[in-house]
mmCIF file of C-alpha atoms and ligand atoms in Angstrom:
data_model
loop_
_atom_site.group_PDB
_atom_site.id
_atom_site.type_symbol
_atom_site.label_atom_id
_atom_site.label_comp_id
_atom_site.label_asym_id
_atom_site.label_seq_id
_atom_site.Cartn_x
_atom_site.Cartn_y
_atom_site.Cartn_z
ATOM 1 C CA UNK A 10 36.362 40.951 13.900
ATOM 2 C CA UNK A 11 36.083 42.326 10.321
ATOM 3 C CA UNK A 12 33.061 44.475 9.522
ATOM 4 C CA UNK A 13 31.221 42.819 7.095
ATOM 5 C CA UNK A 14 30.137 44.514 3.691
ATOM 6 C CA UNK A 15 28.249 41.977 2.091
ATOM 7 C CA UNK A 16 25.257 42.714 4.518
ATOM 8 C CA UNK A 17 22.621 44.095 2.321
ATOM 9 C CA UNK A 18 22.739 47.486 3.629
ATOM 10 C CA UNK A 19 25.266 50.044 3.535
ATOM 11 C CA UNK A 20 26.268 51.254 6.611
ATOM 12 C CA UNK A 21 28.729 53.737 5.452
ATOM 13 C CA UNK A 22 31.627 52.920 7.475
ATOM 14 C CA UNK A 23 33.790 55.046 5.722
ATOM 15 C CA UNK A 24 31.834 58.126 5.994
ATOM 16 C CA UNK A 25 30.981 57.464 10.116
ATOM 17 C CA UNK A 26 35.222 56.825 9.992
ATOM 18 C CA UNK A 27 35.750 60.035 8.338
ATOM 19 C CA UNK A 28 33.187 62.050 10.327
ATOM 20 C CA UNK A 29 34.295 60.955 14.042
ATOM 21 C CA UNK A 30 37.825 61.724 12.215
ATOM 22 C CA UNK A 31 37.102 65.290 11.212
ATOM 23 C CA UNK A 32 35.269 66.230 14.498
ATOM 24 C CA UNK A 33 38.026 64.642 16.688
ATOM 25 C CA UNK A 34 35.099 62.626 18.377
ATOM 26 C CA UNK A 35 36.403 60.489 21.144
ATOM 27 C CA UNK A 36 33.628 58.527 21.897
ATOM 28 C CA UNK A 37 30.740 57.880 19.861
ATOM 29 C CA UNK A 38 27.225 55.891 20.404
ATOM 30 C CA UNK A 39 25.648 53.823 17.782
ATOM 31 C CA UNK A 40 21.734 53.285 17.768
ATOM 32 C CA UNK A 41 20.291 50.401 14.942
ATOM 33 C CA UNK A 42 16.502 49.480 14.777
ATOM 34 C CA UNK A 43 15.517 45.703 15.820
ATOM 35 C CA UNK A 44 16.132 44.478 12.226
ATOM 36 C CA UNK A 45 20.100 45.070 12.505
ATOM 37 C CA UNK A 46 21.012 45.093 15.711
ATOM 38 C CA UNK A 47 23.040 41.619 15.031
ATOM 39 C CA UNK A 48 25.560 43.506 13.040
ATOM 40 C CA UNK A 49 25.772 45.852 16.456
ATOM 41 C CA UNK A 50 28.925 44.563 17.672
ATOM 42 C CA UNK A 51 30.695 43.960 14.481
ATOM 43 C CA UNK A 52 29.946 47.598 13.655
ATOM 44 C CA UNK A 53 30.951 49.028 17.448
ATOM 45 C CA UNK A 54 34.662 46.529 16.532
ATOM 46 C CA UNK A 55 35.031 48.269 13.333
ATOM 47 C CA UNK A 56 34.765 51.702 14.654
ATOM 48 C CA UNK A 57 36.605 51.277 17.349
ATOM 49 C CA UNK A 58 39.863 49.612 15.727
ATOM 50 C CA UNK A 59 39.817 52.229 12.722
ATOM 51 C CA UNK A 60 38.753 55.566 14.988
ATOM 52 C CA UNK A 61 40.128 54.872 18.368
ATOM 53 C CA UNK A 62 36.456 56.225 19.778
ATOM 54 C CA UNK A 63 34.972 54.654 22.504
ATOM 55 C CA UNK A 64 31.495 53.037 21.244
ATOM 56 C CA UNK A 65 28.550 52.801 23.047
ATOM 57 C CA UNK A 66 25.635 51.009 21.426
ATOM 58 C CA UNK A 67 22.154 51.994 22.592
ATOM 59 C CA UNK A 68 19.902 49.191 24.105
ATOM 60 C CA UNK A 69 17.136 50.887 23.910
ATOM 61 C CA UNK A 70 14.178 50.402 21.000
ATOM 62 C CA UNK A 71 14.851 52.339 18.093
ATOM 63 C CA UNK A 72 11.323 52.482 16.546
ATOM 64 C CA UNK A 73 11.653 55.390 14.032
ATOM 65 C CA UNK A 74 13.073 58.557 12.975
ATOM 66 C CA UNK A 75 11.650 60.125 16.486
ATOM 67 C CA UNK A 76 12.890 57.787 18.513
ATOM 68 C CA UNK A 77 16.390 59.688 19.350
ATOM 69 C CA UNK A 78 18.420 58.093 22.288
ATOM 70 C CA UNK A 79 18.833 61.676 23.980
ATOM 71 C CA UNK A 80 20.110 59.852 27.267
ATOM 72 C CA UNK A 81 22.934 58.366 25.349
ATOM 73 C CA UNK A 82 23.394 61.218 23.196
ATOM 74 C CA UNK A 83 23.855 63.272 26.498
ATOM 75 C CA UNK A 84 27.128 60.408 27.081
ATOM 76 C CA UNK A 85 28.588 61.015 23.568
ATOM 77 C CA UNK A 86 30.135 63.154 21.233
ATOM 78 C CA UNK A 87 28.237 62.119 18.179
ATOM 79 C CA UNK A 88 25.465 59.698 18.350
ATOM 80 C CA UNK A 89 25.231 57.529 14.944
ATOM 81 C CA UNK A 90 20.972 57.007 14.191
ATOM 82 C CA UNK A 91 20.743 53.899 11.873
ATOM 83 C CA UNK A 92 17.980 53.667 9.212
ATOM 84 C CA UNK A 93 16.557 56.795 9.090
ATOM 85 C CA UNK A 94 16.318 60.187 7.962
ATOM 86 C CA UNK A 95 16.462 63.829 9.979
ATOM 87 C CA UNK A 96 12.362 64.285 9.630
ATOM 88 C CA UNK A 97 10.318 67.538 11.208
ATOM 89 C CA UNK A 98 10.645 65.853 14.910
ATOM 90 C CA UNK A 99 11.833 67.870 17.794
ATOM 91 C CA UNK A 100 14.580 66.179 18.353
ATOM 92 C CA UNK A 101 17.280 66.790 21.319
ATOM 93 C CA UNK A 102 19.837 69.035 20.646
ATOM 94 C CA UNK A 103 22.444 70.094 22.505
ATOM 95 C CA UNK A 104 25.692 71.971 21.397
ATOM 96 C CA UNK A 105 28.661 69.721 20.921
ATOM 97 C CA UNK A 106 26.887 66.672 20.835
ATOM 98 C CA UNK A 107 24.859 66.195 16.989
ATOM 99 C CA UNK A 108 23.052 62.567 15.938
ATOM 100 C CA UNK A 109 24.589 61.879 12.482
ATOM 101 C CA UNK A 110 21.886 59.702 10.549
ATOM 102 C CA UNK A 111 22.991 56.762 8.842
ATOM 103 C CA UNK A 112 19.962 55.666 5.830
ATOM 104 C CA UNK A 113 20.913 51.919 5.585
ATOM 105 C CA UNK A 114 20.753 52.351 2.030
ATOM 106 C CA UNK A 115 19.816 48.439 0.481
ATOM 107 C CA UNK A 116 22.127 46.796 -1.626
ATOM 108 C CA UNK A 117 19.536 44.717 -3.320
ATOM 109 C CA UNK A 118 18.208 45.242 -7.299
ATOM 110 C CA UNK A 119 14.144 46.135 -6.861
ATOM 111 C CA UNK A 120 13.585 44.898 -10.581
ATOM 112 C CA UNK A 121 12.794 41.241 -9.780
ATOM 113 C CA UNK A 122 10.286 42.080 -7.303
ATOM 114 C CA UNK A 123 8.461 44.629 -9.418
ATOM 115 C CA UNK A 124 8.583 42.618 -12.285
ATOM 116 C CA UNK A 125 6.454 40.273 -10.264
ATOM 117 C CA UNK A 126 4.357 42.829 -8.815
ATOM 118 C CA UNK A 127 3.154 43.684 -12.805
ATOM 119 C CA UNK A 128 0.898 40.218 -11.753
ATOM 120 C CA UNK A 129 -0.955 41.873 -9.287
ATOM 121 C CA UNK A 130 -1.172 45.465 -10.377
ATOM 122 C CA UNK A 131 -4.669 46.040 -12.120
ATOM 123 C CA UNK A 132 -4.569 49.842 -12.851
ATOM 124 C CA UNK A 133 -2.521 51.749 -15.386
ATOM 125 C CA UNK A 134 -1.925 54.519 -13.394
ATOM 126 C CA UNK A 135 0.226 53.623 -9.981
ATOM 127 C CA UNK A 136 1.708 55.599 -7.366
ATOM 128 C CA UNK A 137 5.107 54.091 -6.245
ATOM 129 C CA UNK A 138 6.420 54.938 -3.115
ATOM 130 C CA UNK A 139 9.650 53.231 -0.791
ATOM 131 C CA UNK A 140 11.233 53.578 2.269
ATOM 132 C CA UNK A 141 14.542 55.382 2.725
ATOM 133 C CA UNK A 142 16.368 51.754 2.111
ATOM 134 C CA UNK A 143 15.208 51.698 -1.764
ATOM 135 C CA UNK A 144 14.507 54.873 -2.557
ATOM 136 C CA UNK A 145 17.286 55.515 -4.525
ATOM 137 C CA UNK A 146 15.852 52.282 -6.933
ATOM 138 C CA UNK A 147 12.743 54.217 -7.105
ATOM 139 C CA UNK A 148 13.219 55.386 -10.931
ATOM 140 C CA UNK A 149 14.394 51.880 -12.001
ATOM 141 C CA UNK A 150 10.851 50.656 -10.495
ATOM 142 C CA UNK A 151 8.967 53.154 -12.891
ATOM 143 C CA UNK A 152 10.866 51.637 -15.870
ATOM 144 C CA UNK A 153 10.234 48.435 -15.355
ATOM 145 C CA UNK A 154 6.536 49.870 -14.664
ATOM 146 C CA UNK A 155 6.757 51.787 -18.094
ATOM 147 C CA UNK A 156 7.909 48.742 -20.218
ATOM 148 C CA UNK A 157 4.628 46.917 -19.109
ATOM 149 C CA UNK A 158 2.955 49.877 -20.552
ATOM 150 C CA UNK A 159 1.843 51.181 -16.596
ATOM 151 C CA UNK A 160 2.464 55.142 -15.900
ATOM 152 C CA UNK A 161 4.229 55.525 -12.210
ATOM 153 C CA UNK A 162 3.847 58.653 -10.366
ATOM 154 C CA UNK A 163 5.069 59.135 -6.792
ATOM 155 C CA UNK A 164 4.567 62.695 -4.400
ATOM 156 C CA UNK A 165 6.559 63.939 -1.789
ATOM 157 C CA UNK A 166 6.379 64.732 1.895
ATOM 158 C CA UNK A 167 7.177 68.149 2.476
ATOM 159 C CA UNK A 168 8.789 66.576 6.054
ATOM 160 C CA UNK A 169 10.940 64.075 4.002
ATOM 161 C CA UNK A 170 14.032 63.940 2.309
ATOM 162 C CA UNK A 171 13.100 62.157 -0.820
ATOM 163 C CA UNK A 172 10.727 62.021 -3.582
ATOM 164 C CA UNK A 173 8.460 58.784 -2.721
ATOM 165 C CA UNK A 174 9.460 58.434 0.856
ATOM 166 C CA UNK A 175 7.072 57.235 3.340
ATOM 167 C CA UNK A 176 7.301 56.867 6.910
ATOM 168 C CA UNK A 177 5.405 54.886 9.344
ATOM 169 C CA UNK A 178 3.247 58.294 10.176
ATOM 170 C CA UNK A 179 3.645 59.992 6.713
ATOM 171 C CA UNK A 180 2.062 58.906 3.691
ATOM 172 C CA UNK A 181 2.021 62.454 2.141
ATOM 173 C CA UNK A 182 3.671 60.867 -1.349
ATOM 174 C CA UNK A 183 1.360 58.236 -1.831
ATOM 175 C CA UNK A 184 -1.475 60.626 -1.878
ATOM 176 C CA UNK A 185 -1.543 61.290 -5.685
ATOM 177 C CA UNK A 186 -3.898 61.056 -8.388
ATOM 178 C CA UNK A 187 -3.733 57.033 -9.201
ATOM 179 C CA UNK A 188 -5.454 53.546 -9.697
ATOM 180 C CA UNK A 189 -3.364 51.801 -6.590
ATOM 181 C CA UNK A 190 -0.565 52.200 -4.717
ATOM 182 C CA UNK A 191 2.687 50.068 -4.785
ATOM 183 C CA UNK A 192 4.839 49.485 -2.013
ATOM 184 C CA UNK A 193 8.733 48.390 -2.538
ATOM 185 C CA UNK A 194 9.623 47.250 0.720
ATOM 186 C CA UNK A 195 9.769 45.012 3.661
ATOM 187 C CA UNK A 196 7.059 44.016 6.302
ATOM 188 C CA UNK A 197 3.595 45.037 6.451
ATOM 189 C CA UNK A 198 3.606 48.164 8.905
ATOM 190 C CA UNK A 199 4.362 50.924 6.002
ATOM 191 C CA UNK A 200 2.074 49.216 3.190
ATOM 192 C CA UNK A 201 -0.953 48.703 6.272
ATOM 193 C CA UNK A 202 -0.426 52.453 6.942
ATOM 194 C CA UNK A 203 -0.476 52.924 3.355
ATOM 195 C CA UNK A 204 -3.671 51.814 2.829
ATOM 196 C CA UNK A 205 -5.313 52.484 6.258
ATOM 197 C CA UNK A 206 -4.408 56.756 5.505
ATOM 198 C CA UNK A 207 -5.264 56.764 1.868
ATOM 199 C CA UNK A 208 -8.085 54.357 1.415
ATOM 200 C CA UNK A 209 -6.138 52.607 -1.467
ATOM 201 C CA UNK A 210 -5.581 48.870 -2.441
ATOM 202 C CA UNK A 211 -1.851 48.490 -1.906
ATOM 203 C CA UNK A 212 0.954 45.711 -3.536
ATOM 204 C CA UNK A 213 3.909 45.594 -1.708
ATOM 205 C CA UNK A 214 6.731 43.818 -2.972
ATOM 206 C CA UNK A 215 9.256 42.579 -1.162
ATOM 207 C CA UNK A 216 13.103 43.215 -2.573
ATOM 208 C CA UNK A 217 14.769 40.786 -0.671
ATOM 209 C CA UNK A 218 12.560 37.644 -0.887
ATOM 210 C CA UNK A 219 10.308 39.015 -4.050
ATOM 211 C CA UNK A 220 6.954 37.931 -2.315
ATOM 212 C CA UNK A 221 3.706 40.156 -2.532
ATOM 213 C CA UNK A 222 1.254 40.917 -0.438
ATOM 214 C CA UNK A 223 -2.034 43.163 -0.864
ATOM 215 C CA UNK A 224 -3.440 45.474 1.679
ATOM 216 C CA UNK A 225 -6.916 47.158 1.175
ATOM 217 C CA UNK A 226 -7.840 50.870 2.817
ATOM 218 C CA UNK A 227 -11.635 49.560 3.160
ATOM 219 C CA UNK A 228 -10.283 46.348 5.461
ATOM 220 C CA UNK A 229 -7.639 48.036 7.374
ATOM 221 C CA UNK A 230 -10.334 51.192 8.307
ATOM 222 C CA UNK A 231 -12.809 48.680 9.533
ATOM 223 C CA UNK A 232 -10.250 47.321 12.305
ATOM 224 C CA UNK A 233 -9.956 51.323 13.528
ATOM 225 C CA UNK A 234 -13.471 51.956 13.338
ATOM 226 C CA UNK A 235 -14.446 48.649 15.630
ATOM 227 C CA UNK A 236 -11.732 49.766 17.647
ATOM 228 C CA UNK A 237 -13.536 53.342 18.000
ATOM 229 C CA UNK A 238 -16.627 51.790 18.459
ATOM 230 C CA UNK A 239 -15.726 50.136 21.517
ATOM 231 C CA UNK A 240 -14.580 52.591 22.998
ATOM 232 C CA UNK A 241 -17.629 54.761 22.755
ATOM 233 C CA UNK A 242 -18.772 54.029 26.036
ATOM 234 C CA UNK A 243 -16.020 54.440 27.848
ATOM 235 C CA UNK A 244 -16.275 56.806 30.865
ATOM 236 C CA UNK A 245 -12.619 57.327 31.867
ATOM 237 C CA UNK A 246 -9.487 57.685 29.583
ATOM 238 C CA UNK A 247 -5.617 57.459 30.064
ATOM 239 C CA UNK A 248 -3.791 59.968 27.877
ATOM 240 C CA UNK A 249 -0.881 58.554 27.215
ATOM 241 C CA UNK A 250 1.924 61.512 27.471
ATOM 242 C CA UNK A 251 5.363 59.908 24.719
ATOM 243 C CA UNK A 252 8.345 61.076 26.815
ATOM 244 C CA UNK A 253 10.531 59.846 23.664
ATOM 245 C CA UNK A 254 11.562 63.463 22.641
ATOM 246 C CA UNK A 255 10.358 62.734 19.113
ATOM 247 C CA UNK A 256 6.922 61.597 20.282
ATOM 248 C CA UNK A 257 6.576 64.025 23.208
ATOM 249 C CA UNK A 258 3.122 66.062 22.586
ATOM 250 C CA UNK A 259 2.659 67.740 26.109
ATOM 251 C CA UNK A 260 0.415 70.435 24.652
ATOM 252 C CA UNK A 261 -1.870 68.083 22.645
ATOM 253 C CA UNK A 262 -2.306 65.564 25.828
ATOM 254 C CA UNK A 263 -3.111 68.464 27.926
ATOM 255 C CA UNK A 264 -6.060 69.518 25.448
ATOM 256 C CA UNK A 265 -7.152 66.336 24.448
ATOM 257 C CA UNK A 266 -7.482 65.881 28.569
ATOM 258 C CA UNK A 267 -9.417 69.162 29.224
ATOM 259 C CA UNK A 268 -11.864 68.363 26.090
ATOM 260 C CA UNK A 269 -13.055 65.108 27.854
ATOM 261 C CA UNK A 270 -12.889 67.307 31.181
ATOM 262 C CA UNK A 271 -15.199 69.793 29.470
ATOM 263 C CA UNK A 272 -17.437 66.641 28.476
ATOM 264 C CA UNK A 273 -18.074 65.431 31.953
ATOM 265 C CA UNK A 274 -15.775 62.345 31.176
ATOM 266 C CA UNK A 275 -12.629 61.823 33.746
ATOM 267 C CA UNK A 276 -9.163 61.803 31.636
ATOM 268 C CA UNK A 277 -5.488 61.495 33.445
ATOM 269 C CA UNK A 278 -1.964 62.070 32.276
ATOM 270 C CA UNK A 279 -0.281 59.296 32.069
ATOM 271 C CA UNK A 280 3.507 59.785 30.863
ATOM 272 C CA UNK A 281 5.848 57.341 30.202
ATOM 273 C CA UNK A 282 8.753 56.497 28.128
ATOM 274 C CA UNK A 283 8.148 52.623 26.445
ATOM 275 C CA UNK A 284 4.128 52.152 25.356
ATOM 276 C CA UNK A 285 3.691 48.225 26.451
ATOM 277 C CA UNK A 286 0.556 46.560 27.336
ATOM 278 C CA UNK A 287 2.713 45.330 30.665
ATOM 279 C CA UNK A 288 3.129 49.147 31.606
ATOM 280 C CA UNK A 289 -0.600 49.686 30.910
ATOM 281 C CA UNK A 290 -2.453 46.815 32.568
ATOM 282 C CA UNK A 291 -2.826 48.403 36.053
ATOM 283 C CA UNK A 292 -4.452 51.428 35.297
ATOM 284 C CA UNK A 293 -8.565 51.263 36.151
ATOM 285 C CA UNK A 294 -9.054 52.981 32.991
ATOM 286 C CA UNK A 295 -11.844 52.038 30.023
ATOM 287 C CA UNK A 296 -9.530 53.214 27.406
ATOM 288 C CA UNK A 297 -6.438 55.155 26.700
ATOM 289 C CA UNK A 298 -5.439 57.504 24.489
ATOM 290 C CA UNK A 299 -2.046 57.743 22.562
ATOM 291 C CA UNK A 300 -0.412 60.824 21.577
ATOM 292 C CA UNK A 301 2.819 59.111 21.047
ATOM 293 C CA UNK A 302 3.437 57.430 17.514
ATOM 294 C CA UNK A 303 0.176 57.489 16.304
ATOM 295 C CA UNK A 304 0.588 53.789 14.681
ATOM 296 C CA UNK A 305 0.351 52.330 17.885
ATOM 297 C CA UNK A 306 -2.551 51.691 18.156
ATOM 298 C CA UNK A 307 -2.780 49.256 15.883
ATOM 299 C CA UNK A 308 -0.452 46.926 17.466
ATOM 300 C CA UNK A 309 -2.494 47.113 20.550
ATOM 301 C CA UNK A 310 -5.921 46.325 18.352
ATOM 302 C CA UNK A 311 -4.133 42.551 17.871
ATOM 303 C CA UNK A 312 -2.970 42.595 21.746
ATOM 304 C CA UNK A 313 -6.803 43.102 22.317
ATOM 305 C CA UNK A 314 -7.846 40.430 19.774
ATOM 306 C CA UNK A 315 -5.570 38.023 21.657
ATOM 307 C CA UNK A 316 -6.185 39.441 25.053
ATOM 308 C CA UNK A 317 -6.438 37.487 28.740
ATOM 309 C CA UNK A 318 -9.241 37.366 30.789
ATOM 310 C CA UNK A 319 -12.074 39.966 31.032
ATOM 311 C CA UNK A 320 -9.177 43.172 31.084
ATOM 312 C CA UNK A 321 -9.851 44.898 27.640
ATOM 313 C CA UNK A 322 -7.206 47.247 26.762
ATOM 314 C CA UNK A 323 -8.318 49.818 24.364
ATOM 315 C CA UNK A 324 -6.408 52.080 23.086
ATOM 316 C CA UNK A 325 -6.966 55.151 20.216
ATOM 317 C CA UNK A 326 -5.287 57.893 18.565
ATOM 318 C CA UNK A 327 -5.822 61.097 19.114
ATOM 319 C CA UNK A 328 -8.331 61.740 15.807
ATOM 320 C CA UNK A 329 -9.872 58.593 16.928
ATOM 321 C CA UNK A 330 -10.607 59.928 20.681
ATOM 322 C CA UNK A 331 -12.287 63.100 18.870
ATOM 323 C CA UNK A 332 -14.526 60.904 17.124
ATOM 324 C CA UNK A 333 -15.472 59.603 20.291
ATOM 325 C CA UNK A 334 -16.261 62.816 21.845
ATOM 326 C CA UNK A 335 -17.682 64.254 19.105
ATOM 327 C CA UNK A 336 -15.313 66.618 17.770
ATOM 328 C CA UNK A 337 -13.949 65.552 15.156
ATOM 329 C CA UNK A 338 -16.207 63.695 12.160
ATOM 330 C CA UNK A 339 -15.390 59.712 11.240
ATOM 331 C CA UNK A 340 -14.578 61.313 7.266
ATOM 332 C CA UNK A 341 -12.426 63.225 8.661
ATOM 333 C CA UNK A 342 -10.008 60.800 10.207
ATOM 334 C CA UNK A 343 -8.023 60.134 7.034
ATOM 335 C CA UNK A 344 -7.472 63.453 5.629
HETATM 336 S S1 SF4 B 421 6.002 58.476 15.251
HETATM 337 FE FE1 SF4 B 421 5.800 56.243 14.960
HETATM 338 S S2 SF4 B 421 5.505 55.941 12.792
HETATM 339 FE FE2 SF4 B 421 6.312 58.023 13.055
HETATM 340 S S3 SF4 B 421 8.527 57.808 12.806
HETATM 341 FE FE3 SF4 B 421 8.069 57.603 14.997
HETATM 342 S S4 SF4 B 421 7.853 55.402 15.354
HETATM 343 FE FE4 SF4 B 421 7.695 55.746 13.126
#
């Protein structure tokens, strides 16, 4: 089957050919986030017929930077980590055997869809900030900003790679000096993060289909603090231990369970590898508490909106369980 380049990311295939080349690699695993794992097999064919490696391509979720497939990079030589960057996680390492990350670069012009954010933007001074996918478009964004007579500034993570990167848990660039915040990207989990950690209206613009959508910090805080609220009474917590290498806080779920010990509230360890409501259900618990990827919480606030029956499963971050037990203040939750 012939690898197909029109996709709208780059998947460097020449640089992953030249790289399992150079380090005589003889077989090789591939790991893509849910978005692109339909061009899985075309890219394990291409590989293959042009290397002469054996491909494996990871099953498994492949929810962020973190989320390393260490079991399948224990099976190959080089494991090849699809649309992300290397970011401060503690990631598995073993000698011989090294992930390669692949950004996904997009292929697509921004202009368009900044051009129609202008509609939306009401301040004059914006903060601009992408995902790895665009962020090399991020300087034709402030020109288009500029020629509408808007001034775009953008930070950086100390963590990241680029100037105006965000991740899902890192919103250190957006954090500058401005009116609002735009967004160039896909989906709604960065620009809801966005504007849940800095407080900020957000646009985000869409490259590929041009649409916009607005987020607000005041609305998106709310949800957390309802969700914090109702969990004020609870009596018994599940810390929820990542075992994903990249998520894996041992030390923080161990004090986070001896402060509610030291409170006179029960708390248990509970480790395990996939976070899913099915996993959780069982546990006679009034309320867990994640110290995995600290975003997921919010997907379980709209399980418990739609939840069955009289089971409510509650779940908060680790900030948010201080809150709750007094040791942290609610201003300081979004430092
Ligand atoms: S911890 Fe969560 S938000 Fe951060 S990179 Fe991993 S999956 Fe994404």
């Amino acid at each position: 089957m012939e690898f197909s380049l029109s996709y709208p990311y780059n998947f460097e295939l020449e640089r992953i050919v030249e790289h399992i080349k150079e380090n005589r690699a003889r077989r090789v695993g591939i790991q893509l986030p849910e978005g692109v794992k339909s061009m899985a097999i075309e890219l394990a064919d291409a590989i293959a017929a042009r290397t002469g490696a054996e491909v494996i391509i990871s099953g498994n979720s492949c929810y962020g930077a973190c989320d390393i497939d260490d079991k399948l990079l224990k099976l190959v030589d080089i494991l090849f980590h699809f649309g992300h960057t290397r970011a401060e996680f503690e990631l598995p390492g073993r000698p011989g055997r090294e992930v390669c990350f692949i950004e996904l670069r997009s292929e697509v012009e921004v202009k368009p869809a900044v051009n129609k954010a202008i509609e939306e933007i009401r301040g004059e001074q914006v903060c601009v900030v992408t995902t790895v996918q665009h962020v090399h478009r991020l300087k034709e964004a402030m020109a288009v900003l500029a020629q509408e007579g808007k001034e775009g500034v953008t930070g950086k993570s100390p963590r990241l790679r680029y100037e105006g990167q965000v991740l899902g848990c890192d919103f250190s660039a957006a954090k500058m000096p401005c009116d609002e915040i735009l967004f160039i990207g896909s989906g709604s989990f960065h620009p809801a993060g966005i504007a849940l950690y800095t407080g900020m209206r957000v646009v985000a613009a869409d490259p590929f289909t041009t649409q916009l959508r607005v987020f607000y910090g005041e609305e998106e805080r709310k949800r957390r603090y309802i969700a914090i609220a109702r969990a004020w009474d609870a009596s018994t917590f599940g810390i929820i231990l990542g075992l994903k290498s990249g998520q894996c806080n041992p030390g923080e779920a161990r004090r986070l369970k001896e402060e509610a010990i030291r409170r006179g509230l029960n708390a248990y360890l509970i480790a395990m590898d996939e976070i899913t409501e099915d996993g959780l259900l069982g546990y006679k618990v009034d309320a867990f508490v994640n110290t995995a990827c600290p975003r997921l919480v919010e997907d379980f606030l709209h399980l418990q909106a739609q939840h069955r029956g009289d089971k409510q499963l509650r779940m908060l971050s680790a900030r948010e369980f201080e809150v709750v037990i007094g040791r942290r203040k609610w201003e300081e939750l979004y430092p």
